[in-house]
Short mmCIF file of C-alpha atoms in Angstrom, two decimals:
data_model
loop_
_atom_site.label_atom_id
_atom_site.label_comp_id
_atom_site.label_asym_id
_atom_site.label_seq_id
_atom_site.Cartn_x
_atom_site.Cartn_y
_atom_site.Cartn_z
CA MET D 1344 -105.65 -112.76 114.66
CA ALA D 1345 -106.61 -116.20 115.83
CA ALA D 1346 -109.80 -116.83 117.74
CA GLN D 1347 -109.58 -119.57 120.33
CA VAL D 1348 -112.30 -122.13 120.89
CA PRO D 1349 -113.52 -122.30 124.51
CA THR D 1350 -112.43 -125.60 126.06
CA GLU D 1351 -115.99 -126.80 126.66
CA ALA D 1352 -116.87 -126.18 123.02
CA LEU D 1353 -114.31 -128.79 121.95
CA LYS D 1354 -116.57 -131.52 123.24
CA GLU D 1355 -119.14 -130.63 120.59
CA LEU D 1356 -116.67 -130.91 117.73
CA LYS D 1357 -116.58 -133.97 115.52
CA VAL D 1358 -112.87 -133.81 114.85
CA ALA D 1359 -112.36 -135.58 111.61
CA GLU D 1360 -109.19 -128.50 109.03
CA ALA D 1361 -76.39 -68.90 94.46
CA ASN D 1362 -79.49 -66.99 93.58
CA GLY D 1363 -80.11 -66.39 89.79
CA LYS D 1364 -81.28 -62.77 90.17
CA GLY D 1365 -78.92 -59.73 89.52
CA ALA D 1366 -77.58 -58.24 92.74
CA LYS D 1367 -78.99 -54.87 93.66
CA PRO D 1368 -76.23 -52.20 93.21
CA GLU D 1369 -75.07 -50.30 96.26
CA PRO D 1370 -75.96 -46.57 96.24
CA ALA D 1371 -73.11 -44.23 95.04
CA ALA D 1372 -71.18 -42.32 97.74
CA ASP D 1373 -72.34 -38.73 98.20
CA ASP D 1374 -69.03 -37.09 97.00
CA ASP D 1375 -68.90 -33.70 95.21
CA HIS D 1376 -67.30 -34.24 91.72
CA GLY D 1377 -69.05 -31.37 89.80
CA ASP D 1378 -69.95 -31.88 86.10
CA ASP D 1379 -67.88 -35.02 85.76
CA SER D 1380 -70.04 -36.67 88.36
CA ASP D 1381 -73.18 -35.90 86.29
CA ASP D 1382 -71.71 -37.69 83.25
CA ASP D 1383 -70.68 -40.55 85.43
CA ALA D 1384 -74.14 -40.65 86.92
CA GLU D 1385 -75.71 -41.02 83.47
CA ASP D 1386 -73.33 -43.87 82.62
CA ASN D 1387 -74.03 -45.52 85.95
CA ALA D 1388 -77.76 -45.10 85.46
CA ALA D 1389 -77.60 -46.90 82.13
CA ALA D 1390 -75.62 -49.74 83.65
CA THR D 1391 -77.92 -49.93 86.61
CA GLY D 1392 -80.95 -50.05 84.37
CA ALA D 1393 -79.53 -53.04 82.57
CA ALA D 1394 -78.78 -54.74 85.84
CA LYS D 1395 -82.30 -54.15 87.06
CA LYS D 1396 -83.82 -56.05 84.18
CA LYS D 1397 -85.27 -59.14 85.79
CA LYS D 1398 -85.29 -62.52 84.22
CA LYS D 1399 -88.70 -63.86 83.40
CA ARG D 1400 -89.87 -66.25 86.06
CA LYS D 1401 -90.67 -69.69 84.87
CA PRO D 1402 -94.03 -70.97 86.05
CA LYS D 1403 -93.70 -73.36 88.95
CA LYS D 1404 -94.23 -76.94 88.02
CA LYS D 1405 -96.93 -78.70 89.94
CA LYS D 1406 -95.66 -81.56 92.02
CA LYS D 1407 -96.80 -84.81 90.55
CA ASN D 1408 -98.13 -87.57 92.75
CA PRO D 1409 -95.69 -90.46 93.06
CA THR D 1410 -96.55 -93.38 90.83
CA ALA D 1411 -94.68 -96.14 92.64
CA GLN D 1412 -94.03 -97.20 96.19
CA SER D 1413 -90.66 -96.55 97.79
CA GLU D 1414 -88.39 -99.04 99.52
CA PRO D 1415 -88.89 -99.17 102.41
CA PRO D 1416 -92.56 -98.30 101.85
CA ARG D 1417 -93.14 -94.70 102.96
CA VAL D 1418 -95.45 -93.21 100.29
CA LYS D 1419 -99.05 -92.91 101.45
CA VAL D 1420 -101.30 -95.21 99.44
CA SER D 1421 -103.79 -92.36 99.06
CA GLN D 1422 -101.13 -90.52 97.02
CA LEU D 1423 -100.67 -93.51 94.74
CA PHE D 1424 -104.44 -93.60 94.16
CA PRO D 1425 -105.38 -89.89 94.27
CA ASN D 1426 -108.88 -90.51 92.91
CA GLY D 1427 -109.65 -92.79 95.87
CA THR D 1428 -110.25 -95.83 93.68
CA TYR D 1429 -108.21 -98.63 95.21
CA PRO D 1430 -107.64 -102.09 93.72
CA LYS D 1431 -110.38 -104.61 94.27
CA GLY D 1432 -109.70 -107.90 95.93
CA GLU D 1433 -110.45 -111.20 94.24
CA GLU D 1434 -114.14 -111.18 93.37
CA VAL D 1435 -115.83 -114.58 93.26
CA GLU D 1436 -119.35 -114.98 91.92
CA TYR D 1437 -121.87 -116.83 94.04
CA LYS D 1438 -123.04 -120.25 92.92
CA ASP D 1439 -126.25 -122.23 92.74
CA GLU D 1440 -129.26 -120.55 94.35
CA ASN D 1441 -127.25 -117.36 94.98
CA ARG D 1442 -126.09 -117.01 91.39
CA TYR D 1443 -128.79 -114.41 90.69
CA ARG D 1444 -127.07 -111.95 93.02
CA THR D 1445 -124.34 -111.16 90.51
CA THR D 1446 -126.75 -109.42 88.12
CA SER D 1447 -129.58 -108.47 90.50
CA GLU D 1448 -130.32 -104.73 90.30
CA GLU D 1449 -131.41 -104.72 93.91
CA LYS D 1450 -128.18 -106.31 95.12
CA ARG D 1451 -126.07 -104.05 92.92
CA HIS D 1452 -127.83 -101.06 94.47
CA LEU D 1453 -126.95 -102.35 97.95
CA ASP D 1454 -123.33 -102.64 96.86
CA ASN D 1455 -123.35 -99.11 95.45
CA ILE D 1456 -124.55 -97.54 98.69
CA ASN D 1457 -121.65 -99.20 100.52
CA THR D 1458 -119.06 -97.07 98.73
CA ASP D 1459 -117.32 -95.77 101.87
CA PHE D 1460 -117.26 -99.26 103.35
CA LEU D 1461 -115.57 -100.73 100.29
CA THR D 1462 -113.15 -97.81 99.86
CA ASP D 1463 -111.90 -98.12 103.45
CA TYR D 1464 -111.48 -101.88 103.15
CA ARG D 1465 -109.71 -101.71 99.80
CA GLU D 1466 -107.31 -99.02 101.01
CA ALA D 1467 -106.47 -101.09 104.09
CA ALA D 1468 -106.00 -104.19 101.94
CA GLU D 1469 -103.67 -102.41 99.50
CA ILE D 1470 -101.58 -101.19 102.43
CA HIS D 1471 -101.39 -104.72 103.79
CA ARG D 1472 -100.27 -106.10 100.42
CA GLN D 1473 -97.56 -103.48 99.86
CA VAL D 1474 -96.12 -103.76 103.35
CA ARG D 1475 -96.12 -107.55 103.53
CA GLN D 1476 -94.62 -107.96 100.06
CA TYR D 1477 -91.78 -105.66 101.04
CA ALA D 1478 -91.32 -107.66 104.26
CA GLN D 1479 -91.11 -110.90 102.30
CA LYS D 1480 -88.25 -109.38 100.26
CA VAL D 1481 -86.16 -108.08 103.15
CA VAL D 1482 -86.84 -110.28 106.20
CA ARG D 1483 -84.06 -112.80 106.64
CA PRO D 1484 -82.48 -114.90 109.38
CA GLY D 1485 -80.16 -112.88 111.61
CA GLN D 1486 -82.62 -110.05 112.14
CA THR D 1487 -84.20 -109.53 115.53
CA LEU D 1488 -87.93 -109.98 115.89
CA THR D 1489 -88.15 -106.38 117.09
CA GLU D 1490 -86.52 -105.15 113.86
CA ILE D 1491 -88.93 -107.22 111.79
CA ALA D 1492 -92.01 -106.06 113.69
CA GLU D 1493 -90.98 -102.42 113.45
CA THR D 1494 -90.27 -102.77 109.72
CA ILE D 1495 -93.84 -103.89 109.18
CA GLU D 1496 -95.53 -101.55 111.63
CA ASP D 1497 -93.60 -98.47 110.50
CA GLY D 1498 -94.61 -99.30 106.94
CA VAL D 1499 -98.28 -99.56 107.82
CA ARG D 1500 -98.26 -96.26 109.68
CA ALA D 1501 -96.45 -94.47 106.85
CA LEU D 1502 -98.79 -95.80 104.16
CA THR D 1503 -101.89 -94.81 106.11
CA GLY D 1504 -100.39 -91.40 106.93
CA HIS D 1505 -101.06 -91.86 110.64
CA ASP D 1506 -98.10 -92.46 112.94
CA GLY D 1507 -100.32 -93.01 115.96
CA LEU D 1508 -98.38 -90.67 118.25
CA ALA D 1509 -100.88 -87.83 118.53
CA GLU D 1510 -103.85 -88.53 120.77
CA GLY D 1511 -106.51 -90.40 118.82
CA ASP D 1512 -104.46 -90.63 115.62
CA ALA D 1513 -104.22 -94.42 115.73
CA MET D 1514 -108.03 -94.57 115.78
CA LYS D 1515 -108.26 -92.95 112.33
CA ALA D 1516 -106.06 -95.47 110.53
CA GLY D 1517 -103.00 -97.62 111.18
CA MET D 1518 -102.40 -100.94 112.87
CA GLY D 1519 -105.57 -102.96 113.20
CA PHE D 1520 -103.78 -105.76 115.01
CA PRO D 1521 -100.17 -105.86 116.33
CA CYS D 1522 -97.59 -107.61 114.17
CA GLY D 1523 -97.43 -111.17 115.44
CA LEU D 1524 -94.18 -113.06 114.84
CA SER D 1525 -94.78 -116.51 116.27
CA LEU D 1526 -92.00 -119.06 115.88
CA ASN D 1527 -92.09 -122.81 115.45
CA HIS D 1528 -94.39 -124.47 118.03
CA CYS D 1529 -95.93 -121.08 118.87
CA ALA D 1530 -98.88 -120.64 116.53
CA ALA D 1531 -100.19 -117.15 117.31
CA HIS D 1532 -100.24 -113.96 119.40
CA TYR D 1533 -96.51 -113.53 119.97
CA THR D 1534 -94.82 -110.18 119.37
CA PRO D 1535 -91.66 -108.94 121.08
CA ASN D 1536 -91.99 -106.73 124.14
CA ALA D 1537 -89.41 -104.04 124.95
CA GLY D 1538 -85.94 -105.47 125.51
CA ASN D 1539 -86.61 -108.66 123.55
CA LYS D 1540 -83.36 -109.83 121.87
CA MET D 1541 -84.74 -112.86 120.03
CA VAL D 1542 -83.18 -113.37 116.59
CA LEU D 1543 -84.79 -115.15 113.64
CA GLN D 1544 -82.86 -118.32 112.82
CA GLN D 1545 -82.41 -120.22 109.55
CA GLU D 1546 -84.33 -123.23 110.92
CA ASP D 1547 -87.31 -121.21 112.18
CA VAL D 1548 -90.87 -121.26 110.86
CA MET D 1549 -92.37 -117.81 111.46
CA LYS D 1550 -96.03 -116.83 111.28
CA VAL D 1551 -96.44 -113.17 110.30
CA ASP D 1552 -99.90 -111.99 111.33
CA PHE D 1553 -100.93 -108.32 111.34
CA GLY D 1554 -103.94 -106.15 110.69
CA VAL D 1555 -104.44 -102.80 108.96
CA HIS D 1556 -107.42 -100.58 109.58
CA VAL D 1557 -108.88 -97.47 107.93
CA ASN D 1558 -111.70 -95.85 109.89
CA GLY D 1559 -112.05 -99.02 111.94
CA ARG D 1560 -112.39 -101.34 108.93
CA ILE D 1561 -109.84 -104.04 109.72
CA VAL D 1562 -108.10 -106.23 107.16
CA ASP D 1563 -106.61 -109.20 108.99
CA SER D 1564 -104.23 -111.36 106.99
CA ALA D 1565 -101.32 -113.68 107.75
CA PHE D 1566 -98.67 -115.80 106.06
CA THR D 1567 -95.82 -118.07 107.09
CA MET D 1568 -92.12 -117.68 106.30
CA ALA D 1569 -89.63 -120.55 106.30
CA PHE D 1570 -86.12 -120.63 104.88
CA GLU D 1571 -85.58 -124.39 104.59
CA PRO D 1572 -87.35 -126.45 101.89
CA LYS D 1573 -88.09 -129.24 104.37
CA TYR D 1574 -91.07 -127.20 105.63
CA ASP D 1575 -92.59 -126.69 102.19
CA ASN D 1576 -95.30 -129.34 102.59
CA LEU D 1577 -96.39 -127.91 105.93
CA LEU D 1578 -96.82 -124.46 104.43
CA GLN D 1579 -98.54 -125.87 101.35
CA ALA D 1580 -101.01 -127.82 103.47
CA VAL D 1581 -102.09 -124.74 105.39
CA LYS D 1582 -102.24 -122.48 102.36
CA GLU D 1583 -104.45 -124.96 100.51
CA ALA D 1584 -106.65 -125.44 103.57
CA THR D 1585 -107.19 -121.68 103.84
CA ASN D 1586 -108.05 -121.46 100.15
CA ALA D 1587 -110.47 -124.38 100.53
CA GLY D 1588 -112.22 -122.52 103.35
CA ILE D 1589 -112.44 -119.40 101.22
CA ARG D 1590 -113.95 -121.38 98.33
CA GLU D 1591 -116.63 -122.82 100.57
CA ALA D 1592 -117.47 -119.51 102.23
CA GLY D 1593 -120.50 -117.58 101.06
CA ILE D 1594 -124.06 -116.61 101.84
CA ASP D 1595 -125.90 -119.39 103.72
CA ALA D 1596 -122.75 -121.54 104.02
CA ARG D 1597 -122.64 -123.36 107.38
CA VAL D 1598 -119.43 -122.83 109.29
CA GLY D 1599 -119.25 -126.41 110.64
CA GLU D 1600 -119.26 -127.80 107.12
CA ILE D 1601 -116.57 -125.32 106.05
CA GLY D 1602 -114.47 -126.60 108.96
CA GLY D 1603 -114.83 -130.14 107.64
CA VAL D 1604 -113.53 -129.16 104.20
CA ILE D 1605 -110.63 -127.28 105.78
CA GLN D 1606 -109.69 -130.27 107.92
CA GLU D 1607 -109.93 -132.74 105.06
CA THR D 1608 -107.66 -130.57 102.92
CA MET D 1609 -105.17 -129.92 105.71
CA GLU D 1610 -104.87 -133.49 106.88
CA SER D 1611 -104.34 -134.91 103.41
CA PHE D 1612 -100.74 -133.69 103.75
CA GLU D 1613 -97.74 -135.00 105.59
CA VAL D 1614 -94.27 -133.51 105.96
CA GLU D 1615 -90.84 -135.07 106.42
CA ILE D 1616 -88.56 -133.08 108.72
CA ASP D 1617 -85.05 -134.32 109.45
CA GLY D 1618 -85.90 -137.92 108.58
CA THR D 1619 -89.19 -138.13 110.47
CA THR D 1620 -92.57 -137.99 108.76
CA TYR D 1621 -95.37 -136.11 110.48
CA PRO D 1622 -99.05 -135.87 109.58
CA VAL D 1623 -100.20 -132.26 109.31
CA LYS D 1624 -103.00 -131.67 111.81
CA SER D 1625 -105.56 -128.89 111.97
CA ILE D 1626 -105.23 -127.10 115.32
CA ARG D 1627 -108.69 -127.89 116.57
CA ASN D 1628 -109.08 -125.15 119.19
CA LEU D 1629 -108.25 -122.27 116.85
CA THR D 1630 -110.79 -120.74 114.48
CA GLY D 1631 -111.41 -118.02 111.95
CA HIS D 1632 -113.83 -115.28 112.96
CA THR D 1633 -116.00 -112.40 111.89
CA ILE D 1634 -114.59 -108.86 112.05
CA LEU D 1635 -116.62 -105.87 113.22
CA PRO D 1636 -115.77 -102.15 113.08
CA TYR D 1637 -112.92 -101.52 115.54
CA SER D 1638 -113.27 -105.10 116.80
CA ILE D 1639 -111.05 -107.90 115.51
CA HIS D 1640 -113.27 -110.69 116.86
CA GLY D 1641 -116.94 -110.64 116.01
CA THR D 1642 -119.70 -112.99 117.11
CA LYS D 1643 -119.22 -115.84 114.63
CA ALA D 1644 -116.39 -118.37 114.40
CA VAL D 1645 -115.20 -120.57 111.54
CA PRO D 1646 -113.77 -123.83 112.92
CA ILE D 1647 -110.95 -125.56 111.07
CA VAL D 1648 -112.19 -129.03 111.93
CA LYS D 1649 -115.57 -130.63 111.20
CA SER D 1650 -118.25 -129.72 113.71
CA ASN D 1651 -122.01 -129.57 114.21
CA ASP D 1652 -122.02 -125.76 114.18
CA GLN D 1653 -124.95 -124.79 111.95
CA THR D 1654 -124.24 -121.03 112.05
CA LYS D 1655 -124.69 -119.53 108.59
CA MET D 1656 -122.65 -116.87 106.85
CA GLU D 1657 -124.84 -113.93 105.92
CA GLU D 1658 -124.88 -111.05 103.47
CA GLY D 1659 -122.81 -108.19 104.91
CA ASP D 1660 -120.58 -110.37 107.07
CA VAL D 1661 -116.81 -109.83 107.09
CA PHE D 1662 -114.82 -112.96 107.87
CA ALA D 1663 -111.19 -113.71 108.57
CA ILE D 1664 -110.65 -117.20 107.17
CA GLU D 1665 -107.51 -118.48 108.84
CA THR D 1666 -106.18 -121.96 109.29
CA PHE D 1667 -103.38 -123.41 111.36
CA GLY D 1668 -101.54 -126.66 110.74
CA SER D 1669 -99.21 -128.43 113.17
CA THR D 1670 -96.81 -131.36 113.33
CA GLY D 1671 -97.59 -131.61 117.05
CA ASN D 1672 -100.77 -132.38 118.97
CA GLY D 1673 -103.00 -130.11 116.95
CA TYR D 1674 -104.02 -128.32 120.15
CA VAL D 1675 -102.64 -125.09 121.61
CA ARG D 1676 -102.32 -123.75 125.13
CA ASP D 1677 -101.39 -120.38 126.63
CA ASP D 1678 -97.64 -120.03 127.10
CA MET D 1679 -94.87 -117.41 127.38
CA GLU D 1680 -95.02 -113.69 128.12
CA VAL D 1681 -98.18 -111.80 127.15
CA SER D 1682 -97.86 -109.00 124.63
CA HIS D 1683 -101.31 -108.66 122.99
CA TYR D 1684 -104.27 -106.91 124.63
CA ALA D 1685 -107.63 -105.42 123.66
CA LYS D 1686 -110.34 -103.59 125.56
CA ASN D 1687 -113.51 -105.63 125.88
CA THR D 1688 -116.29 -104.32 123.67
CA ASP D 1689 -119.14 -105.07 126.08
CA VAL D 1690 -117.48 -104.23 129.40
CA GLN D 1691 -119.67 -102.61 132.04
CA HIS D 1692 -118.56 -99.76 134.30
CA VAL D 1693 -115.99 -100.92 136.86
CA ASP D 1694 -114.73 -98.88 139.80
CA LEU D 1695 -110.95 -98.83 139.67
CA ARG D 1696 -108.96 -98.23 142.83
CA LEU D 1697 -105.52 -97.88 141.28
CA SER D 1698 -104.80 -94.42 139.88
CA SER D 1699 -102.34 -96.03 137.44
CA ALA D 1700 -105.12 -98.24 136.09
CA LYS D 1701 -107.44 -95.24 135.65
CA SER D 1702 -104.84 -93.18 133.79
CA LEU D 1703 -103.85 -96.13 131.59
CA LEU D 1704 -107.49 -96.83 130.72
CA SER D 1705 -107.82 -93.22 129.60
CA VAL D 1706 -104.81 -93.68 127.31
CA ILE D 1707 -106.28 -96.89 125.89
CA ASN D 1708 -109.69 -95.31 125.30
CA LYS D 1709 -108.24 -92.28 123.51
CA ASN D 1710 -105.67 -94.11 121.38
CA PHE D 1711 -106.99 -97.61 120.71
CA GLY D 1712 -110.57 -97.92 121.81
CA THR D 1713 -111.39 -101.57 121.20
CA LEU D 1714 -108.58 -102.06 118.66
CA PRO D 1715 -105.98 -104.62 119.78
CA PHE D 1716 -102.66 -103.21 120.95
CA CYS D 1717 -99.41 -104.48 122.39
CA ARG D 1718 -97.04 -103.26 125.07
CA ARG D 1719 -94.67 -101.71 122.53
CA TYR D 1720 -97.51 -99.39 121.46
CA LEU D 1721 -97.83 -98.12 125.03
CA ASP D 1722 -94.05 -97.59 125.09
CA ARG D 1723 -94.29 -95.49 121.89
CA LEU D 1724 -96.84 -93.25 123.58
CA GLY D 1725 -94.42 -92.56 126.43
CA GLN D 1726 -96.16 -94.72 129.02
CA GLU D 1727 -93.87 -95.92 131.79
CA LYS D 1728 -94.27 -98.36 134.67
CA TYR D 1729 -97.72 -99.31 133.48
CA LEU D 1730 -97.69 -103.07 134.10
CA LEU D 1731 -99.40 -102.86 137.50
CA GLY D 1732 -102.18 -100.76 136.04
CA LEU D 1733 -102.45 -102.99 132.96
CA ASN D 1734 -102.73 -106.14 135.08
CA SER D 1735 -105.42 -104.43 137.15
CA LEU D 1736 -107.43 -103.69 134.00
CA VAL D 1737 -107.07 -107.33 132.91
CA ASN D 1738 -108.09 -108.67 136.31
CA SER D 1739 -111.14 -106.41 136.38
CA GLY D 1740 -112.26 -107.66 132.96
CA ILE D 1741 -111.97 -104.28 131.26
CA VAL D 1742 -109.05 -105.39 129.10
CA GLU D 1743 -108.57 -108.87 127.66
CA ALA D 1744 -105.06 -110.38 127.55
CA TYR D 1745 -104.21 -112.62 124.61
CA PRO D 1746 -101.27 -114.85 125.59
CA PRO D 1747 -99.20 -116.63 122.94
CA LEU D 1748 -100.83 -119.90 121.82
CA CYS D 1749 -98.46 -122.84 121.57
CA ASP D 1750 -98.49 -126.52 120.63
CA LYS D 1751 -95.98 -128.91 122.20
CA LYS D 1752 -92.33 -127.90 122.12
CA GLY D 1753 -90.36 -129.30 119.20
CA SER D 1754 -93.33 -129.15 116.85
CA TYR D 1755 -93.83 -126.76 113.96
CA THR D 1756 -96.93 -124.75 113.11
CA ALA D 1757 -97.96 -122.68 110.09
CA GLN D 1758 -100.75 -120.19 109.36
CA PHE D 1759 -102.36 -118.49 106.36
CA GLU D 1760 -105.25 -116.04 106.58
CA HIS D 1761 -107.38 -113.78 104.37
CA THR D 1762 -110.22 -111.36 105.02
CA ILE D 1763 -113.31 -111.84 102.89
CA LEU D 1764 -116.34 -109.57 102.40
CA ILE D 1765 -119.68 -111.33 101.94
CA ARG D 1766 -121.03 -108.63 99.62
CA PRO D 1767 -124.57 -108.61 98.23
CA THR D 1768 -123.37 -109.36 94.68
CA VAL D 1769 -120.09 -111.26 95.06
CA LYS D 1770 -117.68 -112.65 97.61
CA GLU D 1771 -114.56 -110.46 97.68
CA VAL D 1772 -111.30 -111.85 99.04
CA ILE D 1773 -110.20 -108.35 99.94
CA SER D 1774 -106.66 -109.18 101.08
CA ARG D 1775 -105.73 -111.47 98.16
CA GLY D 1776 -102.40 -110.66 96.47
CA ASP D 1777 -99.91 -112.12 94.04
CA ASP D 1778 -98.00 -113.57 96.97
CA TYR D 1779 -100.80 -115.65 98.50
#
């Protein structure tokens, strides 16, 4: 999920990135046949005795855990890894003055006591990888955005084993951030609301941005899909810029300097689209961000242009390193219908007059807490006619609305994002996969 730079902060930037058993015989009729009946009875008894011999029961075979994911993905990841040991992300050793951390007994001990933390993150990351890789195989032009979003979200819920329909279930595990499907000049925060008929077209550039959480540990990762080779350079620029930011990230790294490396990498590319050549620009008012438990946006930001921000990355931080490139102005504004919302983490008590706002807030508290949600999630829970109450919560500051963020019309934008853990011993790109 993109974090947006406050407008006034831009001034400080130096913009330069049948059953088998025998049937039981019926009892003989109680007729009087004298001695003959006794002989018959003995014969019948012998036959019956044979019939009563039961076949030996074969021991029931224990059901084996599945060893591969289904298509579409519906097997819980915990069944694929029954011992609870999930794949690690890409581990990168620290350099220079932090090189000692890799072998330090003290730092290894700190890592070892974070077992639950790492297990939750690695499970969420594996779910993200399996769902997104399936989506990359099956998503094609001609599908509606609603179909695409539900393909991804249904997969996430199935793989976590939490469908989010029972009260509080979505707080245990599931979607950590709604599936964003932002097209072309729209860079972020767009997902279809109910009734949306928009169809993915061959010429579209679509950013796919969603989060997975397990016990509030959110893995936020995004990629861009395009179906025409003319956009290849745009996508390559952004992917390389994201990877450059990840390389520079680490303990004591200053976020403003990371932004400079991202921008330099991004803006070394240009792209020719339909006979016109465009420089690829870093979108200067979008940033990466830290992630906190049950909160997609933490207190630190990672700009994607050079700035004077001297904030340091620290041991224990979790960062979403995401970059956005554009053929337009390199600056986004709010536009289109809002779909994304999240309850503010530091909101104070507010007296609400509308009963609809009070009841909706109760639903949000019980099902999402401070996790981001979208209007389709309220629809799934059976909420109706909630817009008045939702707007009241936004206006009172209890809930934050996240409108779609768009560059100028006619331009194209791309995004790539990974979540990284600044562990005591190594930097772990937790969401890294074979795809990106």
